[in-house]
PDB file of C-alpha atoms and ligand atoms in Angstrom:
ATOM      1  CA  UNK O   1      82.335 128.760 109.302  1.00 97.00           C
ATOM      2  CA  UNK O   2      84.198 125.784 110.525  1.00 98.00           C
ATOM      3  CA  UNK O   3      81.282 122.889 110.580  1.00 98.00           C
ATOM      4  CA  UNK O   4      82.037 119.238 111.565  1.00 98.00           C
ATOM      5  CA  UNK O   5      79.832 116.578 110.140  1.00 98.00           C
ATOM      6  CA  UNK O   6      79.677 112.778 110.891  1.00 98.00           C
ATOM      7  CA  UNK O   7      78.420 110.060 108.838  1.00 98.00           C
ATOM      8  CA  UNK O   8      79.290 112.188 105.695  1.00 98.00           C
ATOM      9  CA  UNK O   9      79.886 109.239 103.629  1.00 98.00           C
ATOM     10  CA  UNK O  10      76.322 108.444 102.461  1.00 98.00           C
ATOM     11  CA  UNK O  11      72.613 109.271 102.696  1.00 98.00           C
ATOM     12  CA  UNK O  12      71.967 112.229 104.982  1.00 98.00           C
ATOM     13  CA  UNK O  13      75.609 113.466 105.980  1.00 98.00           C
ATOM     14  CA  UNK O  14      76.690 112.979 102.461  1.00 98.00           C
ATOM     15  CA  UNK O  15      73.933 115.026 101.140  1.00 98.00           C
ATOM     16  CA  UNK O  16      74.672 117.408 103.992  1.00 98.00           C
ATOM     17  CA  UNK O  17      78.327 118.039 102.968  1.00 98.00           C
ATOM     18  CA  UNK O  18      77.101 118.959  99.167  1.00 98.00           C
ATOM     19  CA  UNK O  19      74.499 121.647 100.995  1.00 97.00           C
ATOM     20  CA  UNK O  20      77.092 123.393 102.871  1.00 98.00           C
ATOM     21  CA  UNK O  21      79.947 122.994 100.037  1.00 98.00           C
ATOM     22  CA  UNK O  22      77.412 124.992  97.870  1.00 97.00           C
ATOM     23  CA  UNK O  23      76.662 127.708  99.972  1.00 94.00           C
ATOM     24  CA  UNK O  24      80.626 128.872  99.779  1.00 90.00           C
ATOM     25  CA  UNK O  25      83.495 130.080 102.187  1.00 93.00           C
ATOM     26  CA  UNK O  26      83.007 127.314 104.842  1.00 97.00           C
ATOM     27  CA  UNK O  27      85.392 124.642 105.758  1.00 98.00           C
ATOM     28  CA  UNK O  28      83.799 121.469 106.250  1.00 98.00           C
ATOM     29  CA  UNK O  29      85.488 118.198 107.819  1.00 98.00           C
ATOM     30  CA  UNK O  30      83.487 115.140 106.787  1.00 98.00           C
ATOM     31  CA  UNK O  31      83.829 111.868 108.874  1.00 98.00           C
ATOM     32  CA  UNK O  32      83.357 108.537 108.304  1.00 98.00           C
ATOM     33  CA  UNK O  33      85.331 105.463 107.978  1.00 98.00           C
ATOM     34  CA  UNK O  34      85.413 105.426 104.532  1.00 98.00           C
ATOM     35  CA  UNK O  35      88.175 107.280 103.289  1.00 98.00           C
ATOM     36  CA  UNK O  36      87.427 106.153  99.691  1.00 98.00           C
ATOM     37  CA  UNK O  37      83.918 107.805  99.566  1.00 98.00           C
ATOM     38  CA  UNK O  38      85.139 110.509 101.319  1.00 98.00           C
ATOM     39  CA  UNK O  39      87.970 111.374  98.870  1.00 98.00           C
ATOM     40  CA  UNK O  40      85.367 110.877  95.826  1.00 98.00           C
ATOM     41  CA  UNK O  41      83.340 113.717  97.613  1.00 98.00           C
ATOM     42  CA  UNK O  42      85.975 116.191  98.368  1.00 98.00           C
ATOM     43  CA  UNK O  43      87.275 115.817  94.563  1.00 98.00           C
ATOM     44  CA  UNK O  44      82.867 116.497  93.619  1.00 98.00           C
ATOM     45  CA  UNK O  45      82.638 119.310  95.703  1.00 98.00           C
ATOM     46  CA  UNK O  46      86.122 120.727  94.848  1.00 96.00           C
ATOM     47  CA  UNK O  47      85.708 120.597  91.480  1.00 97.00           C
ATOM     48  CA  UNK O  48      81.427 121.939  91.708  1.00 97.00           C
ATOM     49  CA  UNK O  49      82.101 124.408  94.860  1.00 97.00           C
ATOM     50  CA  UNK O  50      85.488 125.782  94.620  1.00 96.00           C
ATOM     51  CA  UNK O  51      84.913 128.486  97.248  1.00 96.00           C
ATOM     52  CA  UNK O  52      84.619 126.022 100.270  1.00 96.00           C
ATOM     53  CA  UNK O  53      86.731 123.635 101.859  1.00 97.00           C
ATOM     54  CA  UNK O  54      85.618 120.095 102.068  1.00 98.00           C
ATOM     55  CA  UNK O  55      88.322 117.898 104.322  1.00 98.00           C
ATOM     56  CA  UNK O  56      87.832 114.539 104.228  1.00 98.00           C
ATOM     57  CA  UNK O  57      88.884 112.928 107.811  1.00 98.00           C
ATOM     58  CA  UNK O  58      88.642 108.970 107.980  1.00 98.00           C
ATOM     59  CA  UNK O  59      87.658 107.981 111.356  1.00 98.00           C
ATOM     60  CA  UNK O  60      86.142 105.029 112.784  1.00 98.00           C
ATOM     61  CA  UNK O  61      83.862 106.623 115.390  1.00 98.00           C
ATOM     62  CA  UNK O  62      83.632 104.071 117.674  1.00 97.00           C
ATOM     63  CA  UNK O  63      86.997 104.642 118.416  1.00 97.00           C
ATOM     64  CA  UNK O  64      86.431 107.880 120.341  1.00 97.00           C
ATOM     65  CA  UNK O  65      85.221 105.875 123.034  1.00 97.00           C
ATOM     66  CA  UNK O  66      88.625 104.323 123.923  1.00 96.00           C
ATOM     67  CA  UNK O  67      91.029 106.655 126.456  1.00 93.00           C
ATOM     68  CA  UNK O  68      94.021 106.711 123.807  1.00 96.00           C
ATOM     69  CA  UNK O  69      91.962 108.121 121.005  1.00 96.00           C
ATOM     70  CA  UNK O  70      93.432 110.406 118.517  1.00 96.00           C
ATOM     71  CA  UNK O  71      91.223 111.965 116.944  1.00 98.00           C
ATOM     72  CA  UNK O  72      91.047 115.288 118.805  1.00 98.00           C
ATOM     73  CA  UNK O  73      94.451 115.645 118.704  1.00 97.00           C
ATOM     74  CA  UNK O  74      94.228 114.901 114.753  1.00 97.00           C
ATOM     75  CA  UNK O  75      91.826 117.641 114.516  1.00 98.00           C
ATOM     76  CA  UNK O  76      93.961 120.104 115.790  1.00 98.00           C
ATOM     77  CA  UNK O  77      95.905 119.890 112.390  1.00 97.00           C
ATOM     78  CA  UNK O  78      93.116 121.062 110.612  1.00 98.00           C
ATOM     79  CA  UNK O  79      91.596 123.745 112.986  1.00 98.00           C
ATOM     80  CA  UNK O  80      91.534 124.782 116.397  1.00 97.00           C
ATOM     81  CA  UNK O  81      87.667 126.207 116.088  1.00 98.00           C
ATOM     82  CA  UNK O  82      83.908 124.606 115.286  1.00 98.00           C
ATOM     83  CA  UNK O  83      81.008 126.652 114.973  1.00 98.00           C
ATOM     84  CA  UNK O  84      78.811 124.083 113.794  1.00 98.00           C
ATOM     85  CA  UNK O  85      79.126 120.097 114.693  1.00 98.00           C
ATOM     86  CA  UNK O  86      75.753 117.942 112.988  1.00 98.00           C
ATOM     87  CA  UNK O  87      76.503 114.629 115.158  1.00 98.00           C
ATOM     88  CA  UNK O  88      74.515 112.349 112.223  1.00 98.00           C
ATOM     89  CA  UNK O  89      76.594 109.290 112.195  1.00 98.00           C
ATOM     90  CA  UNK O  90      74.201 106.557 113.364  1.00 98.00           C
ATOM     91  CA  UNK O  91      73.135 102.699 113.432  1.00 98.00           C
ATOM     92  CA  UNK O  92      70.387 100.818 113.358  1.00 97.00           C
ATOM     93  CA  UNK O  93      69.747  97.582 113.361  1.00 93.00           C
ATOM     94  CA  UNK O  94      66.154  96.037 113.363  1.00 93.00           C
ATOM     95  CA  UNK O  95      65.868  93.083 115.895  1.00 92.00           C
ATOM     96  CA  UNK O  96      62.866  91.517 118.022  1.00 95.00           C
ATOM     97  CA  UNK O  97      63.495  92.621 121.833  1.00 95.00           C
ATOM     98  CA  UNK O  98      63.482  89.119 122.812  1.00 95.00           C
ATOM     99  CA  UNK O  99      65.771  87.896 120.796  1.00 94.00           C
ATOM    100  CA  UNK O 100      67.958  91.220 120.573  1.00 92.00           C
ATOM    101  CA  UNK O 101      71.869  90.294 120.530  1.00 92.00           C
ATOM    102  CA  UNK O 102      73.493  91.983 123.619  1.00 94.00           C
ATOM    103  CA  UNK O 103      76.394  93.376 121.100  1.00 95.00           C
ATOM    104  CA  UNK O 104      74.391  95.270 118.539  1.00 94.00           C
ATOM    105  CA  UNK O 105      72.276  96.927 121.542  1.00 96.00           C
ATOM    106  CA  UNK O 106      75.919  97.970 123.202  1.00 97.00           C
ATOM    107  CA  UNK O 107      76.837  99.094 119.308  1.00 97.00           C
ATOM    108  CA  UNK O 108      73.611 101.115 118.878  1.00 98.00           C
ATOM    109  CA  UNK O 109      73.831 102.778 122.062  1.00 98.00           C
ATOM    110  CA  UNK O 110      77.810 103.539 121.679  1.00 98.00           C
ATOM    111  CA  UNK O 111      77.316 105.156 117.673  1.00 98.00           C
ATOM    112  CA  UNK O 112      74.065 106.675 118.617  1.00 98.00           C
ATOM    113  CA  UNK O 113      74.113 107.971 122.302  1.00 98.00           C
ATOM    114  CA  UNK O 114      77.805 107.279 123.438  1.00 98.00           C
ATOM    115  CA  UNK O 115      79.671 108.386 120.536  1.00 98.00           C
ATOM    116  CA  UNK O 116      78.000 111.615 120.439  1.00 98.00           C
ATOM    117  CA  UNK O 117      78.221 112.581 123.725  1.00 98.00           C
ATOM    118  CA  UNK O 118      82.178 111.999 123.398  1.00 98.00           C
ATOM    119  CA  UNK O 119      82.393 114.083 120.658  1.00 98.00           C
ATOM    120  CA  UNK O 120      80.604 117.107 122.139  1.00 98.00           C
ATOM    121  CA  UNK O 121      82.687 116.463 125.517  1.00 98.00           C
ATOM    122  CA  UNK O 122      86.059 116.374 123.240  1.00 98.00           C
ATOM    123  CA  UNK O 123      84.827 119.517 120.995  1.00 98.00           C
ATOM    124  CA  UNK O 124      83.933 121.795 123.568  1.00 98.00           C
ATOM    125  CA  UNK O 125      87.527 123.279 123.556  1.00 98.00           C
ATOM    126  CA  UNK O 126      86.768 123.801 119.705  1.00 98.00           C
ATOM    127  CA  UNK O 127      83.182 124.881 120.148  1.00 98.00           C
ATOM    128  CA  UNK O 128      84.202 127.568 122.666  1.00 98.00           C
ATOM    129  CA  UNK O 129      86.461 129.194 120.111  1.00 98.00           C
ATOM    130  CA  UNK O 130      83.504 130.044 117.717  1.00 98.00           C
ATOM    131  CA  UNK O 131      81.526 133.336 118.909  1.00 97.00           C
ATOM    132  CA  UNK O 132      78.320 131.085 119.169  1.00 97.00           C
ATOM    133  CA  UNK O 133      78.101 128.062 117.722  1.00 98.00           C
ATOM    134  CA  UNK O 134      75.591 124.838 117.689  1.00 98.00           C
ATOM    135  CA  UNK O 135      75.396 121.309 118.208  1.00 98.00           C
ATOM    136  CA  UNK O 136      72.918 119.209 115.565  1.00 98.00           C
ATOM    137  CA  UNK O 137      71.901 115.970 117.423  1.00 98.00           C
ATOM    138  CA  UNK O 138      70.249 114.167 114.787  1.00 98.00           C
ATOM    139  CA  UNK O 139      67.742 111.799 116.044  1.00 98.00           C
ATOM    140  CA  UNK O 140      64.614 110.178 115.398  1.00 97.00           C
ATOM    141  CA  UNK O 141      60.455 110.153 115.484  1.00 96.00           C
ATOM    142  CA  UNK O 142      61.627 106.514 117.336  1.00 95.00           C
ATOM    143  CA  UNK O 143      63.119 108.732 119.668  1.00 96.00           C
ATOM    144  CA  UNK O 144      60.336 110.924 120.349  1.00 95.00           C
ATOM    145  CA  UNK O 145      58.147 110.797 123.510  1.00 92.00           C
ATOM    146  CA  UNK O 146      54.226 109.952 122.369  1.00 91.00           C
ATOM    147  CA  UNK O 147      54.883 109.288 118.602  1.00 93.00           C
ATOM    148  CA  UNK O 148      54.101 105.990 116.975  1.00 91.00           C
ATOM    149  CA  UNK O 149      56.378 103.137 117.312  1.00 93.00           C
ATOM    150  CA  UNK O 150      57.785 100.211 115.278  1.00 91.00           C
ATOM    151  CA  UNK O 151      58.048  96.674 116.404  1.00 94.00           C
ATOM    152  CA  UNK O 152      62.422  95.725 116.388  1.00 95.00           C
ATOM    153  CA  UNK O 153      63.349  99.204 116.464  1.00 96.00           C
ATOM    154  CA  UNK O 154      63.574  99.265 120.741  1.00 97.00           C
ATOM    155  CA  UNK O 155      66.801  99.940 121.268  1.00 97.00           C
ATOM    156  CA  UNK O 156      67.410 102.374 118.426  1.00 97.00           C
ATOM    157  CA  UNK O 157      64.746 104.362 119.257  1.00 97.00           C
ATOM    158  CA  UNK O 158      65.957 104.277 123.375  1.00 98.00           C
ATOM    159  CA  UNK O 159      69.237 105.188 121.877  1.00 98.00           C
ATOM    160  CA  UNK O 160      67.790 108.624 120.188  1.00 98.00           C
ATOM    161  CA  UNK O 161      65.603 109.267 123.490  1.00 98.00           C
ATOM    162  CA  UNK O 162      68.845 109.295 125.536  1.00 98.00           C
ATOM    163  CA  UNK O 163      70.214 111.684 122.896  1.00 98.00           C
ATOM    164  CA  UNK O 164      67.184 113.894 123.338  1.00 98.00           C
ATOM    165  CA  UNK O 165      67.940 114.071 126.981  1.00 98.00           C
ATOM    166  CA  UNK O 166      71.667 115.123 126.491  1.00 98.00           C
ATOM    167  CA  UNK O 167      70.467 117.561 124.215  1.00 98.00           C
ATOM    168  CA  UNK O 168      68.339 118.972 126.830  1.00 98.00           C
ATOM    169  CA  UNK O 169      70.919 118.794 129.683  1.00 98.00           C
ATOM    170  CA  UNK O 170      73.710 120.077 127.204  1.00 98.00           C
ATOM    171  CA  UNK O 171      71.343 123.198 126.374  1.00 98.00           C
ATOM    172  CA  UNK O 172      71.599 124.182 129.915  1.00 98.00           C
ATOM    173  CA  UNK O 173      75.148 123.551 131.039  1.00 98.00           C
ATOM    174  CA  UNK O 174      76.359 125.077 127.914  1.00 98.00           C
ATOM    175  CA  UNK O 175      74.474 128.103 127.753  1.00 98.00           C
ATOM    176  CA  UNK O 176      77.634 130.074 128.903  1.00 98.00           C
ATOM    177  CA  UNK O 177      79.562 129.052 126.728  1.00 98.00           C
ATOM    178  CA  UNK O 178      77.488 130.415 123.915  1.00 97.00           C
ATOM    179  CA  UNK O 179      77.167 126.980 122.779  1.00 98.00           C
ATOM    180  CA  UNK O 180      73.586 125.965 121.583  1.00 98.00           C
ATOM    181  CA  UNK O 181      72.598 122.522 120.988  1.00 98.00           C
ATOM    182  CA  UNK O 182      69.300 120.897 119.571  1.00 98.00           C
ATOM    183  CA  UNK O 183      67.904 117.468 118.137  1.00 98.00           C
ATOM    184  CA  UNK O 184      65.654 117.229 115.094  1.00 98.00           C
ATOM    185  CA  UNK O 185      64.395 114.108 115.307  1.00 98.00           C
ATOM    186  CA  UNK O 186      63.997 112.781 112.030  1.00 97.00           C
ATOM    187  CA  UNK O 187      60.923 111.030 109.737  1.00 95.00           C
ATOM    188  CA  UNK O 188      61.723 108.653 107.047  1.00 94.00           C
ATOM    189  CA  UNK O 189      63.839 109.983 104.970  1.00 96.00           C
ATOM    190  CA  UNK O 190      64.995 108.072 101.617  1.00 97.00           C
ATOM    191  CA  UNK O 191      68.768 106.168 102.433  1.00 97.00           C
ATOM    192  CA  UNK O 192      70.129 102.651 102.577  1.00 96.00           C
ATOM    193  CA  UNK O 193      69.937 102.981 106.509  1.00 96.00           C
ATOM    194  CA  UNK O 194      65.890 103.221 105.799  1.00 95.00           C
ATOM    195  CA  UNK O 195      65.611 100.857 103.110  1.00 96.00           C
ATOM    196  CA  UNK O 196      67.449  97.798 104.949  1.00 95.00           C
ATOM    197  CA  UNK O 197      65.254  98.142 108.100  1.00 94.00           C
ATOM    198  CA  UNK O 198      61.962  99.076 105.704  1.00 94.00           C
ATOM    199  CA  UNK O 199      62.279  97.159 102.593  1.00 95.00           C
ATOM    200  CA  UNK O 200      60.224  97.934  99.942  1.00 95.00           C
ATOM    201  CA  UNK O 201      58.968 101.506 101.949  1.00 93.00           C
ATOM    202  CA  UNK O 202      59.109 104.798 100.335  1.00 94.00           C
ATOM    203  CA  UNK O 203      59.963 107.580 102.348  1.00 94.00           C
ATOM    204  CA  UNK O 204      58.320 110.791 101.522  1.00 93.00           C
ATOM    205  CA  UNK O 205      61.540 112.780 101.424  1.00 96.00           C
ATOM    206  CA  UNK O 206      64.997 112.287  99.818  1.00 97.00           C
ATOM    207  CA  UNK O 207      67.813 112.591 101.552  1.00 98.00           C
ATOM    208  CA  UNK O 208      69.214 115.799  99.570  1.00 98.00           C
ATOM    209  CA  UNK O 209      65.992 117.542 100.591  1.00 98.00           C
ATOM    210  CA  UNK O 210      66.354 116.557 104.198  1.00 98.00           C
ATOM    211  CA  UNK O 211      70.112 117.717 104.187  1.00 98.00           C
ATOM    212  CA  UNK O 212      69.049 121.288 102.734  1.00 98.00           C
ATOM    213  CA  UNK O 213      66.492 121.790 105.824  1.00 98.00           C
ATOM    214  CA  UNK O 214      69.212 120.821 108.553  1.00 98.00           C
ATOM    215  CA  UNK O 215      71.937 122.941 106.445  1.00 98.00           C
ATOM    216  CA  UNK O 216      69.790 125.977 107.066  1.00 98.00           C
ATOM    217  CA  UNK O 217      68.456 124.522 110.265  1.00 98.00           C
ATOM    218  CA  UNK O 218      72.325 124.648 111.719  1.00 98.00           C
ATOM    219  CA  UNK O 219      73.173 127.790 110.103  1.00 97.00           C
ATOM    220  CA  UNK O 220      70.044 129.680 111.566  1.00 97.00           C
ATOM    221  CA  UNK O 221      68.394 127.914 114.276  1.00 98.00           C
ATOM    222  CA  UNK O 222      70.432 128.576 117.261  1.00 97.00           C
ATOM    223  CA  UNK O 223      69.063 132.239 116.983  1.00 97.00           C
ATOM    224  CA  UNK O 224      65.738 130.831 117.705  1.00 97.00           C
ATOM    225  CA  UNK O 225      65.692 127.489 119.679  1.00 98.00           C
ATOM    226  CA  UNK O 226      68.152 125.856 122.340  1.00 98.00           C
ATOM    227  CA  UNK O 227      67.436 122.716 123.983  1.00 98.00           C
ATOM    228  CA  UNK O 228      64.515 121.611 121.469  1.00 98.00           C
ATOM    229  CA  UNK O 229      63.559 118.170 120.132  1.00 98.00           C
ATOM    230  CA  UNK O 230      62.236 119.635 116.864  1.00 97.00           C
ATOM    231  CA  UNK O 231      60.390 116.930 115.315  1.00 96.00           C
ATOM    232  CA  UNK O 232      60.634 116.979 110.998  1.00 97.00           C
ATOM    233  CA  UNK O 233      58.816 114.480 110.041  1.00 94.00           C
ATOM    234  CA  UNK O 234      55.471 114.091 106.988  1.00 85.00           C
ATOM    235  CA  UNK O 235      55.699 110.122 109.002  1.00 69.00           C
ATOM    236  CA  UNK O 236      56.620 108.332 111.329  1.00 61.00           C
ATOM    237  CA  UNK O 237      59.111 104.799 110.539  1.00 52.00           C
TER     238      UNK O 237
HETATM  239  N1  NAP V 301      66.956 107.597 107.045  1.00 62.85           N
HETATM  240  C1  NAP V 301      65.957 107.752 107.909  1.00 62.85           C
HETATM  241  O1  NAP V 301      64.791 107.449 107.623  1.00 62.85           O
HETATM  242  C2  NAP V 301      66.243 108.332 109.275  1.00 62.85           C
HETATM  243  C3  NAP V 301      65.139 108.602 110.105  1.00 62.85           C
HETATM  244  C4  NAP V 301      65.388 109.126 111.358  1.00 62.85           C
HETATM  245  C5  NAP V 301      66.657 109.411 111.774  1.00 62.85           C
HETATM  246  N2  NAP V 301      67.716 109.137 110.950  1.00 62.85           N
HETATM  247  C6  NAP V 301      69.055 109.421 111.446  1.00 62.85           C
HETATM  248  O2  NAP V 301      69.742 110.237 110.495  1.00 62.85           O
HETATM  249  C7  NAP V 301      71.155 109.986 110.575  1.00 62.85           C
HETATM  250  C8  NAP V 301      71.685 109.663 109.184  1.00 62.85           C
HETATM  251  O3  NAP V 301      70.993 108.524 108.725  1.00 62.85           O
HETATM  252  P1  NAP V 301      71.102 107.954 107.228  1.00 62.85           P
HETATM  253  O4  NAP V 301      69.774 107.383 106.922  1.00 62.85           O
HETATM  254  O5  NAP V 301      71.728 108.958 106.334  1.00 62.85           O
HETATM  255  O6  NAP V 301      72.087 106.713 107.510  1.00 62.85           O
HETATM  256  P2  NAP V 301      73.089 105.888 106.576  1.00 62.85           P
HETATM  257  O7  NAP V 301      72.787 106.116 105.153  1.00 62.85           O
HETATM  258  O8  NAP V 301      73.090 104.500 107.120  1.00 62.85           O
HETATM  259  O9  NAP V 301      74.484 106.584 106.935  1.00 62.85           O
HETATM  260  C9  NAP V 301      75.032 106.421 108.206  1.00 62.85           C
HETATM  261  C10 NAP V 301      76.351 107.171 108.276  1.00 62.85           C
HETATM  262  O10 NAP V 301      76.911 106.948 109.586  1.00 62.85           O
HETATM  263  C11 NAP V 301      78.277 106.605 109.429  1.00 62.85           C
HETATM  264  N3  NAP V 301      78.756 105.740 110.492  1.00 62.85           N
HETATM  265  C12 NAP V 301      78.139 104.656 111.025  1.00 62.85           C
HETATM  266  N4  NAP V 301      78.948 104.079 111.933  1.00 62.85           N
HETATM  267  C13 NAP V 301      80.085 104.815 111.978  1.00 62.85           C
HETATM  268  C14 NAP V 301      81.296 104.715 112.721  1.00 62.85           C
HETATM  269  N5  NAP V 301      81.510 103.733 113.596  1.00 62.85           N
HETATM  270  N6  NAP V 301      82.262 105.634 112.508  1.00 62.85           N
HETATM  271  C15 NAP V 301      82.083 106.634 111.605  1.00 62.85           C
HETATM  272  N7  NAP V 301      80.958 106.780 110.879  1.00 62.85           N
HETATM  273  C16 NAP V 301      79.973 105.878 111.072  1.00 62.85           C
HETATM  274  C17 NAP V 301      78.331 105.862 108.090  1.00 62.85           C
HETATM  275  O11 NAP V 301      79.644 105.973 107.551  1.00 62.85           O
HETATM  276  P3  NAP V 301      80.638 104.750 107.238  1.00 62.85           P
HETATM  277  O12 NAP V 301      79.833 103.499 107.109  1.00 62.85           O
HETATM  278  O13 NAP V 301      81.325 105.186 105.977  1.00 62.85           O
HETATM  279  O14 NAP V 301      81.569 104.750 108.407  1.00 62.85           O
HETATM  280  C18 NAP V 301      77.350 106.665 107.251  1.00 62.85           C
HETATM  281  O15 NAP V 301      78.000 107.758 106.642  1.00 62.85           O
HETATM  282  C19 NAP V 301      71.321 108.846 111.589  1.00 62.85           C
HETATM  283  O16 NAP V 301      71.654 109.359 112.846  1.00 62.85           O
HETATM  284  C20 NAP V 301      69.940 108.209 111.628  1.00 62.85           C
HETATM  285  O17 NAP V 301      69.700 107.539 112.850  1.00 62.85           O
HETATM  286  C21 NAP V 301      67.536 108.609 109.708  1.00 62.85           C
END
């Protein structure tokens, strides 16, 4: 399988990239903007899982959102299908309401909601290729309607909710293409992202055992579920 993954340079997309490298014969293109860390994971998972394809493409998201973007047509050097695309890039950053700086809401919403509804609309030429393939919107328990929530995280967690929504749209207007697409909206899970709005809180999962439920999640799910908000979560930050 062809599988796209953002925000492959740490925590959960990093981990994510290992899962998938393991389980053999897939190509996997790994974005980010750090080309470094992306490089120092292909030459890992080349070395540890010679049977897949790990292609590390630089990117700074954010980017997507501007008319004269390149990146689809960079893409198209390295395939013309994607059965699988895990949109798991994302920001947060923990602010009072009141005092919330207009540009980091704007940021949040364009990595976390914008950006991801970009990609899909770019993709869908790629997504059509594959005989059925699925969209991951990663989101959060922030995101989720009726779960607990935390005091500075307001616009992050509006941010996932609109992503829900897509998701739920998307489901529909997509069905015949054979495209599925779900959210899992994510508990605490170990990673800097967690530890710089949480300091000092332990999340009951890492992020390598987070990254094997979604690998198997978007291998297997889209036989069961389409247009689900799946929450996966033993809390709630
Ligand atoms: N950790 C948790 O407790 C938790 C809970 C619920 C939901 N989630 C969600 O899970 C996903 C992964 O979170 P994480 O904890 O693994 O986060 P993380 O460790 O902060 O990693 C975020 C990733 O997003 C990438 N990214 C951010 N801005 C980007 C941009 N403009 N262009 C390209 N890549 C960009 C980063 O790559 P570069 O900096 O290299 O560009 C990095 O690889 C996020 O969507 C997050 O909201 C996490």
């Amino acid at each position: 399988m062809t599988i796209l993954i953002t925000g492959a340079s740490r925590g959960i997309g990093y981990e994510l990239v290992k899962q998938f490298a393991a389980a053999g014969h897939h190509k996997i293109i790994a974005v980010s903007r750090d080309s470094e860390k992306l490089n120092r994971l292909q030459t890992f998972c080349n070395r540890e899982f010679p049977d897949s394809e790990v292609v590390p493409f630089p990117f700074d998201l954010e980017n997507i959102l501007k008319p004269e973007t390149q990146f689809f047509h960079e893409l198209t050097l390295i395939t013309n299908r994607i059965d699988i695309l895990i949109n798991n890039a994302g920001y947060l950053k923990k602010s009072d309401f009141e005092t919330f700086d207009s540009a980091n809401a704007a940021k949040i919403f364009n990595i976390n909601f914008f950006v991801a509804s970009e990609l899909i609309r770019g993709l869908l030429p790629f997504l059509k290729k594959s005989e059925k393939s699925h969209i991951v919107n990663i989101g959060s328990m922030g995101g989720f309607q009726g779960s607990s929530k935390f005091a500075g995280l307001a616009y992050y967690s509006a941010s996932k909710a609109a992503l829900a929504a897509l998701t739920e749209c998307l489901a529909e207007e997509l069905k015949p293409f054979r495209i599925s697409v779900n959210m899992l909206a994510l508990g605490a899970v170990q990673t800097e992202m967690l530890a710089e709005a949480f300091p000092g809180y332990e999340a009951p999962v890492t992020a390598e055992k987070m990254a094997t439920f979604i690998a198997d999640f978007a291998l297997n799910g889209n036989h069961f579920f389409n247009g689900k908000i799946l929450p996966v979560s033993l809390s709630t930050p």
